[in-house]
CSV table of C-alpha atoms in Angstrom, one decimal:
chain,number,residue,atom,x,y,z
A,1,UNK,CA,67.5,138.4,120.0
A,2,UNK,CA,65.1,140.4,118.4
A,3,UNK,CA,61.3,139.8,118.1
A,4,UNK,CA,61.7,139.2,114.6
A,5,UNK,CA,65.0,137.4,114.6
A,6,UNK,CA,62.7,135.1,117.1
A,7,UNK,CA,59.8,134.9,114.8
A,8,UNK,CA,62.1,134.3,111.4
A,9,UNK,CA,63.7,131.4,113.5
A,10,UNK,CA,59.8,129.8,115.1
A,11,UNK,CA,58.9,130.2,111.0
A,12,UNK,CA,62.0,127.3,110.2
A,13,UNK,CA,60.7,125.2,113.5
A,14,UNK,CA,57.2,125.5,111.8
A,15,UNK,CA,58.5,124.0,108.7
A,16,UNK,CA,60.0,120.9,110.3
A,17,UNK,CA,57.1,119.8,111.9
A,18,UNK,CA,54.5,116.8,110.5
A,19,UNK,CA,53.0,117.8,106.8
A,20,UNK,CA,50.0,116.1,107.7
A,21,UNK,CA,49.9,119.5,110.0
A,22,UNK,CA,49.1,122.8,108.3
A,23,UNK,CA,52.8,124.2,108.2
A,24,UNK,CA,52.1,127.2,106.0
A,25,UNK,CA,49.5,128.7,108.2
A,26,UNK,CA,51.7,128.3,111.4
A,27,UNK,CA,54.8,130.1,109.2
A,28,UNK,CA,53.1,132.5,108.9
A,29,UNK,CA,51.5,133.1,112.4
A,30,UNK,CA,54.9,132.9,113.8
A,31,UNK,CA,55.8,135.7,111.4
A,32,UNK,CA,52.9,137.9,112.9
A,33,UNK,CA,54.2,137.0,116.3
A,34,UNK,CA,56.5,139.9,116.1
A,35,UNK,CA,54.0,142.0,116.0
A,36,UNK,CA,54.1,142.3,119.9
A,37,UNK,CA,56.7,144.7,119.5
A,38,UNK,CA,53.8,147.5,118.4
A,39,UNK,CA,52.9,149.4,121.1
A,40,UNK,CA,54.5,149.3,124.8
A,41,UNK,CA,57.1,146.7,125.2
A,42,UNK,CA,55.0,144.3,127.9
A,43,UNK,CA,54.7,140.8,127.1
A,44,UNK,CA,52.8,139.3,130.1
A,45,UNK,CA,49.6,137.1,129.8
A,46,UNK,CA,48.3,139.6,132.2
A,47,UNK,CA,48.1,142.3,129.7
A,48,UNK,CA,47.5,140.9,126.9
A,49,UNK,CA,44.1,142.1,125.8
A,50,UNK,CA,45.9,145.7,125.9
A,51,UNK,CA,48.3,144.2,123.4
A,52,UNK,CA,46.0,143.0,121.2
A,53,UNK,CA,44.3,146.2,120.8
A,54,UNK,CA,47.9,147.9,120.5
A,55,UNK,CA,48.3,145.3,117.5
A,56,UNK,CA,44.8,145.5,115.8
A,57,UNK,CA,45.0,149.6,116.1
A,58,UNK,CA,48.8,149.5,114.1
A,59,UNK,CA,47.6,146.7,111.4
A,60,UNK,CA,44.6,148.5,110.7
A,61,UNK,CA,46.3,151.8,110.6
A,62,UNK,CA,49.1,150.6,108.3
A,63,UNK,CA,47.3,148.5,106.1
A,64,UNK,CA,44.3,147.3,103.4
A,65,UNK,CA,41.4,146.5,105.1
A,66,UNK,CA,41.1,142.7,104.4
A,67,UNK,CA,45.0,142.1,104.9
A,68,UNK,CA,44.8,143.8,108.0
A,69,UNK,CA,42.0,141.4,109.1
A,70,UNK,CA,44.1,138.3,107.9
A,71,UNK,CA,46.9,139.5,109.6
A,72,UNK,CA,44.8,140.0,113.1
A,73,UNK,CA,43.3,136.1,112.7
A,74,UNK,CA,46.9,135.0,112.7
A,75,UNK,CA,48.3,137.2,116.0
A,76,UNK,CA,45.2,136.6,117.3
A,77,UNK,CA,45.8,133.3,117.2
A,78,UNK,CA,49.5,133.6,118.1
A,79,UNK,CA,47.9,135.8,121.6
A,80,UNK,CA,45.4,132.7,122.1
A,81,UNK,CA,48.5,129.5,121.7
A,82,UNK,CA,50.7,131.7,124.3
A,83,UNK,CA,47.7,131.7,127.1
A,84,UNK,CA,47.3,128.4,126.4
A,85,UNK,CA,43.8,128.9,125.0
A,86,UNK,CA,43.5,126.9,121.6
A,87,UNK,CA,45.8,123.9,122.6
A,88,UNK,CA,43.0,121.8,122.1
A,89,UNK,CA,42.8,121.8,118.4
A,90,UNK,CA,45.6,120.0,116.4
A,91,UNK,CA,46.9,123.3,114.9
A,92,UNK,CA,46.9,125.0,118.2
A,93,UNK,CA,48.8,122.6,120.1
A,94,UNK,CA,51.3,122.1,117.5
A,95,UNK,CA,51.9,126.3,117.5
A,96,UNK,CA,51.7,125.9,121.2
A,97,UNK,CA,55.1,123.7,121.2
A,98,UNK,CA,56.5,125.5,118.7
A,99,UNK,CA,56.7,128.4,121.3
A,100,UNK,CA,57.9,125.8,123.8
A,101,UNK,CA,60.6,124.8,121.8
A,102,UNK,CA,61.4,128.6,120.9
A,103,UNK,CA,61.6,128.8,124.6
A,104,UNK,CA,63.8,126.5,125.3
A,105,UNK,CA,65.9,127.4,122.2
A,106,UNK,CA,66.0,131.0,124.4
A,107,UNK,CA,66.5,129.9,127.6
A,108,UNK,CA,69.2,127.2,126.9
A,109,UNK,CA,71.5,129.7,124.9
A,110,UNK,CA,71.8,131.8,128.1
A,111,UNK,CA,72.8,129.7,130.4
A,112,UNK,CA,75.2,128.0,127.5
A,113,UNK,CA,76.5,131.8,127.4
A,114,UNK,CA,77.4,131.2,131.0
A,115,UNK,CA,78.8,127.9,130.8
A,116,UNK,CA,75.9,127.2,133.2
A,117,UNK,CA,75.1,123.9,131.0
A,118,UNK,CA,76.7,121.0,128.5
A,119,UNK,CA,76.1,121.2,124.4
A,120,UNK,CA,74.3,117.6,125.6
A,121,UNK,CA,72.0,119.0,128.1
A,122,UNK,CA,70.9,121.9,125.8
A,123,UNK,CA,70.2,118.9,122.9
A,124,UNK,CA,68.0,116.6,125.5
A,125,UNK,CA,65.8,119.7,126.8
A,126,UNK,CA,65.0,120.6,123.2
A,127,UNK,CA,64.0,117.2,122.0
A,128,UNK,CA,62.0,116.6,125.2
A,129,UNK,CA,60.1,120.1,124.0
A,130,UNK,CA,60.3,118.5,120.2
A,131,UNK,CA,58.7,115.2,121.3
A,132,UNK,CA,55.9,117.0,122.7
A,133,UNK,CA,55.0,119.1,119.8
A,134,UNK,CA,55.6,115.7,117.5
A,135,UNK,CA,58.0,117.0,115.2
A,136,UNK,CA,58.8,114.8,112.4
A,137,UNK,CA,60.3,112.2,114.0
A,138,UNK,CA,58.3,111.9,116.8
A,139,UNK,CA,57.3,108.2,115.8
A,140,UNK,CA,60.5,106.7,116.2
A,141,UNK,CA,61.5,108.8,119.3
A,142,UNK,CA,58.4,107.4,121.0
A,143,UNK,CA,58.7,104.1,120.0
A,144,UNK,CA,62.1,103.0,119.7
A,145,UNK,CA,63.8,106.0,121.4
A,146,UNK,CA,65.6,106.9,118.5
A,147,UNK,CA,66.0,111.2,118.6
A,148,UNK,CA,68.0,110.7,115.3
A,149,UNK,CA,65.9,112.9,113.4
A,150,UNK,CA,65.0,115.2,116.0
A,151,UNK,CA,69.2,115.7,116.5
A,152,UNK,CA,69.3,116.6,112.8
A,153,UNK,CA,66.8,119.2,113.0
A,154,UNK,CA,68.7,120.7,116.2
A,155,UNK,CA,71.9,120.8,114.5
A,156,UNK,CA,70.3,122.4,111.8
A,157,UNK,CA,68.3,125.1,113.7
A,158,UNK,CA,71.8,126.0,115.9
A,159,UNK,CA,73.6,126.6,112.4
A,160,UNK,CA,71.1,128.2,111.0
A,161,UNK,CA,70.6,131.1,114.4
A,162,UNK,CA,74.5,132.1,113.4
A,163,UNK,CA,72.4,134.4,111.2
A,164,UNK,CA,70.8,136.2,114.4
A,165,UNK,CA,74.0,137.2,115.1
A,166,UNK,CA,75.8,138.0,111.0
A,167,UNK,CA,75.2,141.5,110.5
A,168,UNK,CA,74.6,142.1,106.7
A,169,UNK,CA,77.9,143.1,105.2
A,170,UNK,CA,76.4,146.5,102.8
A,171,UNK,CA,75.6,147.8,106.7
A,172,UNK,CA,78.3,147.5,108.2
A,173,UNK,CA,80.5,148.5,105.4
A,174,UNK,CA,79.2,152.0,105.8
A,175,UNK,CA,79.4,152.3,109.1
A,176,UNK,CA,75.8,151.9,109.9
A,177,UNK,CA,74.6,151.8,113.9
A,178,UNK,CA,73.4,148.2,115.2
A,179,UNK,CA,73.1,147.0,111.6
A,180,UNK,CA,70.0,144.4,110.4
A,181,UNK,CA,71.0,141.0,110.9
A,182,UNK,CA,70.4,138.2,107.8
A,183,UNK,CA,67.8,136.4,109.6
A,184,UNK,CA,66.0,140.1,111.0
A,185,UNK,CA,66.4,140.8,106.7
A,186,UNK,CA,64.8,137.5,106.1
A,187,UNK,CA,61.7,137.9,108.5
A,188,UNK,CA,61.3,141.4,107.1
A,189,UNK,CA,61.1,139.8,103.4
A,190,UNK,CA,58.6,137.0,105.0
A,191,UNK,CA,56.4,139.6,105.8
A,192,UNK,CA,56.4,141.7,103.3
A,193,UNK,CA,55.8,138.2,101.3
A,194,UNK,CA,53.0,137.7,103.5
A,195,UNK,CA,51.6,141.4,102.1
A,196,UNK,CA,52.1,141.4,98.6
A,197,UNK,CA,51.8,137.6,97.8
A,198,UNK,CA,47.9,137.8,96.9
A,199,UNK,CA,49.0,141.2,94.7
A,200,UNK,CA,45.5,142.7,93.2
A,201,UNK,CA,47.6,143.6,90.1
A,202,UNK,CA,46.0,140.6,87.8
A,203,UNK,CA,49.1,141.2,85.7
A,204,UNK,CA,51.9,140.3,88.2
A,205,UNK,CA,50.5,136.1,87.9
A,206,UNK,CA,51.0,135.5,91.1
A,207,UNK,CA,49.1,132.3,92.5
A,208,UNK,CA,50.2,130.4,95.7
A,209,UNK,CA,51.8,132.8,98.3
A,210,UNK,CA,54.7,130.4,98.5
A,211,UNK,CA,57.1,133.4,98.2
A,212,UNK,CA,56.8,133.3,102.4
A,213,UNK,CA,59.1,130.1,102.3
A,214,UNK,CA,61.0,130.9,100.1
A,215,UNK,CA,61.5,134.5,101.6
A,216,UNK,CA,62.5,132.8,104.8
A,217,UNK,CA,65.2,130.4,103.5
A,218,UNK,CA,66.7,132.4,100.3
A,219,UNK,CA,69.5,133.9,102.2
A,220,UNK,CA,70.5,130.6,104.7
A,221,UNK,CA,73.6,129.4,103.1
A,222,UNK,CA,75.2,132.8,104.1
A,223,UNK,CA,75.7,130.7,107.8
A,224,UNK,CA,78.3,129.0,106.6
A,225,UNK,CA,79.3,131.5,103.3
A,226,UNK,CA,78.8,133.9,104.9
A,227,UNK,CA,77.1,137.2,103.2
A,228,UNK,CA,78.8,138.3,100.4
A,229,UNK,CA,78.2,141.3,98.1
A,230,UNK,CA,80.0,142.8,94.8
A,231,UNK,CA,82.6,144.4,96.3
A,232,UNK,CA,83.7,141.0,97.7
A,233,UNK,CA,85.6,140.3,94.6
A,234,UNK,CA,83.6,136.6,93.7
A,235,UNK,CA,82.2,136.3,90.9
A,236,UNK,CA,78.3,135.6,90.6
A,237,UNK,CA,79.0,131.8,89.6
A,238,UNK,CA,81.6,131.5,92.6
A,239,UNK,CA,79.0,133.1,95.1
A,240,UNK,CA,76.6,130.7,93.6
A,241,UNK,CA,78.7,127.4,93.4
A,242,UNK,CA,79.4,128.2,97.2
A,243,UNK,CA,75.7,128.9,98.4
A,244,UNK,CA,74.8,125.6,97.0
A,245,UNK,CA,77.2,124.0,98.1
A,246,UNK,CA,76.0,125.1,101.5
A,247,UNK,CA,72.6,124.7,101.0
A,248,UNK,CA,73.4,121.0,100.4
A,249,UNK,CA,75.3,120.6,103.6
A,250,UNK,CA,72.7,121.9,105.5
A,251,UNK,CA,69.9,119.9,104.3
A,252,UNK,CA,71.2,117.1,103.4
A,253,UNK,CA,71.4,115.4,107.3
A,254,UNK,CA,67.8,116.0,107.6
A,255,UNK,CA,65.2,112.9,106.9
A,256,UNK,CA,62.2,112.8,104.7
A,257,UNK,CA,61.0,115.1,103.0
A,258,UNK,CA,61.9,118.0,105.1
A,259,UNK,CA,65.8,118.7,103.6
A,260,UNK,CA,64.4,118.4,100.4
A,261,UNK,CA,61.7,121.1,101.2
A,262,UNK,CA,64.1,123.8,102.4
A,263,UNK,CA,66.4,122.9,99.4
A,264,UNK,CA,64.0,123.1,97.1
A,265,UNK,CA,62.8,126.6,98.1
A,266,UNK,CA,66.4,127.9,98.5
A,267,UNK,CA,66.2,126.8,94.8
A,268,UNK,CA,63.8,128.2,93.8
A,269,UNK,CA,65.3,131.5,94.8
A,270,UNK,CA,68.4,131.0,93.0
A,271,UNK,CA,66.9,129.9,89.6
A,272,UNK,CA,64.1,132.2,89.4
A,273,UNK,CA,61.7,130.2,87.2
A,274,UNK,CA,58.1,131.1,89.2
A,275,UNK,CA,56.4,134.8,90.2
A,276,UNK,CA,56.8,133.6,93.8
A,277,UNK,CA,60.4,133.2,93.3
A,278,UNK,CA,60.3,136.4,91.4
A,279,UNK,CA,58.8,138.1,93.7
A,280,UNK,CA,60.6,137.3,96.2
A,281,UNK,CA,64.1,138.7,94.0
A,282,UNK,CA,62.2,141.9,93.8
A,283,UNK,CA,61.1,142.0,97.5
A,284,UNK,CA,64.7,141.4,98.7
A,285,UNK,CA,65.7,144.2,96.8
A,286,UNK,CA,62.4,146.6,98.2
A,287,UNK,CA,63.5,145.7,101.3
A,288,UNK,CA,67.5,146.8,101.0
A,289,UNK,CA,66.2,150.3,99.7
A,290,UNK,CA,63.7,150.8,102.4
A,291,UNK,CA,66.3,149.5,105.2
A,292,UNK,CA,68.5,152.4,103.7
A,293,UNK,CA,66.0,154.9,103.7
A,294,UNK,CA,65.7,154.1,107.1
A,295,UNK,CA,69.4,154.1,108.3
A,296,UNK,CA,69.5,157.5,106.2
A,297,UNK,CA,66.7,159.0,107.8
A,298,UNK,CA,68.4,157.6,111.9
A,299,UNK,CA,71.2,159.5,110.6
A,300,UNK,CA,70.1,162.1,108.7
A,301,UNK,CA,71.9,162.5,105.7
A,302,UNK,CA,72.3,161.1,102.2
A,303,UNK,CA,75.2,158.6,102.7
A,304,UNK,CA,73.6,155.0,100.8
A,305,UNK,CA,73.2,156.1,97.6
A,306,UNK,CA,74.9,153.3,96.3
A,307,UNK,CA,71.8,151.0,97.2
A,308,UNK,CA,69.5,153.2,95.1
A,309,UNK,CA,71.8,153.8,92.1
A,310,UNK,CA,71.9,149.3,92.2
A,311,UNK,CA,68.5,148.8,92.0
A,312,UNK,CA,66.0,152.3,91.0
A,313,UNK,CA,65.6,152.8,87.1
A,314,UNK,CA,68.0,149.4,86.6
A,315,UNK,CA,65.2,147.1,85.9
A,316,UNK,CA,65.3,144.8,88.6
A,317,UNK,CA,61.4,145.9,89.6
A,318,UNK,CA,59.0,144.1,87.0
A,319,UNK,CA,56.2,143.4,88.9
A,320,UNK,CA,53.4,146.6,89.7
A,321,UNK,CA,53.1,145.6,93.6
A,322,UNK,CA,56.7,146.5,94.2
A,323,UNK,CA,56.8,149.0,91.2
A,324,UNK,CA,53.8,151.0,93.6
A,325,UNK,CA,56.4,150.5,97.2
A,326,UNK,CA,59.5,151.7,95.3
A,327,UNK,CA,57.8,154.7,93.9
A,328,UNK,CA,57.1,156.0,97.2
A,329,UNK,CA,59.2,155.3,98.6
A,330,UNK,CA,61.7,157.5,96.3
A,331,UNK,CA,59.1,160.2,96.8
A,332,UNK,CA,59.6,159.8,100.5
A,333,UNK,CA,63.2,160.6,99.8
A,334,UNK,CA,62.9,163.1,97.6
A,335,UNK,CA,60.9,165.3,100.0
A,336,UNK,CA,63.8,164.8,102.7
């Protein structure tokens, strides 16, 4: 699994956990915990001051000054929960086991690869990692021993890392080497989210930075759809008819207020009634034209076009943040 198939997967963990916690915050520090991969590939507490200066170097290098201090604060943070240095403050300590249950998550689907352990034995080392970062839930596990909840939120976790593994169907259909997965597409799109959702354009409206959540679920139902594109031969109200379908089977096991949350945000995407939302559409699209220039420039030639004849010139990018990216980005591929 990749660092950012990891981090898109710690961003749904963060969103199960109490609301009394901050949730958004840790979302998106989990989504900055990918940012490890800059720089040399170590990952030892050892070396870690190395690795943030890797880090701070590349965010300050790519980006604005103030988002590439916000960005810092949260891997910074990130650095500080995995040495075990801020686990004294309620925030800390609940990002602390969400890296513990990440962990386990990690470690138990290896040694389920080997048939080294039972589905049950995966399930009671998770909610023993669960417990101790209180997930919601927690209450009744610790007084009445009832993991109910904390069983739903598994079972929704393990259907929801099939996407880890989905390659996205326009990739492969062309061929394309090692392919993005749909969750590596969905961190990307958190990200980027996490970039543009305090846009200094006054004129795209854009108020709450919610389009990180909704980033990181629009594309969730496609673990049991599946991802399917035009040439699939379903129509736009079949495709949607069976994502919410999906969506519905996926959150509807979990208690509270948490199913409701994810649904609502997978909504969201689908009806496209906010600028978050909107931005997010337009983001999602951003992000399939720059994954092709990329794949074109790996291979060298010209062979995605169709991406760029979807999207470039066809109105689908209303909003001057992403109007800016897509402009150079076709200047980038115009000079090649």
């Amino acid at each position: 699994m990749s660092f950012g198939e990891s981090a898109w997967r710690m961003a749904l963990l963060c969103m199960c956990l109490p609301p009394t916690l901050n949730r958004e915050r840790l979302v998106k520090i989990s989504l900055t915990s990918a940012f490890t991969c800059f720089g040399s590939k170590t990952d030892q507490n050892s070396q870690w001051t190395a690795k943030l200066k890797e880090v701070k170097s590349e965010l300050f290098r790519l980006l604005p000054f103030n988002k590439a201090v916000e960005l810092f604060d949260m891997y910074s943070f990130h650095v500080a929960a995995r040495m075990g240095q801020n686990s004294s403050s309620r925030l800390g300590a609940g990002y602390r086991g969400i890296l513990e249950v990440e962990e386990a998550l990690l470690q138990t689907e290896e040694l389920a690869k080997e048939e080294e352990i039972t589905s049950e034995e995966v399930i009671k080392i998770i909610i023993n990692r669960m417990a101790k970062a209180k997930f919601v839930g927690y209450e009744k596990y610790e007084k009445f021993n009832d993991d109910c909840e904390f069983r739903s939120i598994i079972k929704f976790i393990q259907k929801a890392s099939i996407l880890t593994k989905l390659k996205r169907t326009g990739w492969v259909r062309y061929g394309v080497s090692n392919p993005e997965t749909v969750a590596g597409h969905m961190f990307r799109m958190g990200v980027m989210s996490l970039i543009f959702s305090d846009s200094p354009y006054k004129g795209d409206n854009l108020r709450d930075g919610s389009s990180v959540t909704v980033s990181l679920v629009h594309d969730i139902a496609e673990c049991i759809v599946g991802d399917i594109t035009p040439v699939d031969g379903i129509s736009d109200d079949d495709k949607h008819a069976r994502e919410m379908k999906a969506i519905k089977e996926l959150t509807e096991p979990l208690r509270g207020d948490l199913g409701c949350d994810i649904y609502t945000n997978f909504e969201r995407y689908e009806f496209q009634k906010d600028p978050e939302a909107r931005l997010t559409k337009e983001i999602d699209k951003l992000d399939m034209i720059i994954q092709a220039h990329e794949y074109e420039t790996i291979k060298g030639e010209k062979f995605l076009q169709e991406f760029f004849d979807s999207t470039v010139g066809k109105g689908k990018f209303t909003l001057d943040v992403t109007k800016d990216h897509v402009k150079a980005l076709m200047t980038a591929r115009n000079a090649q």
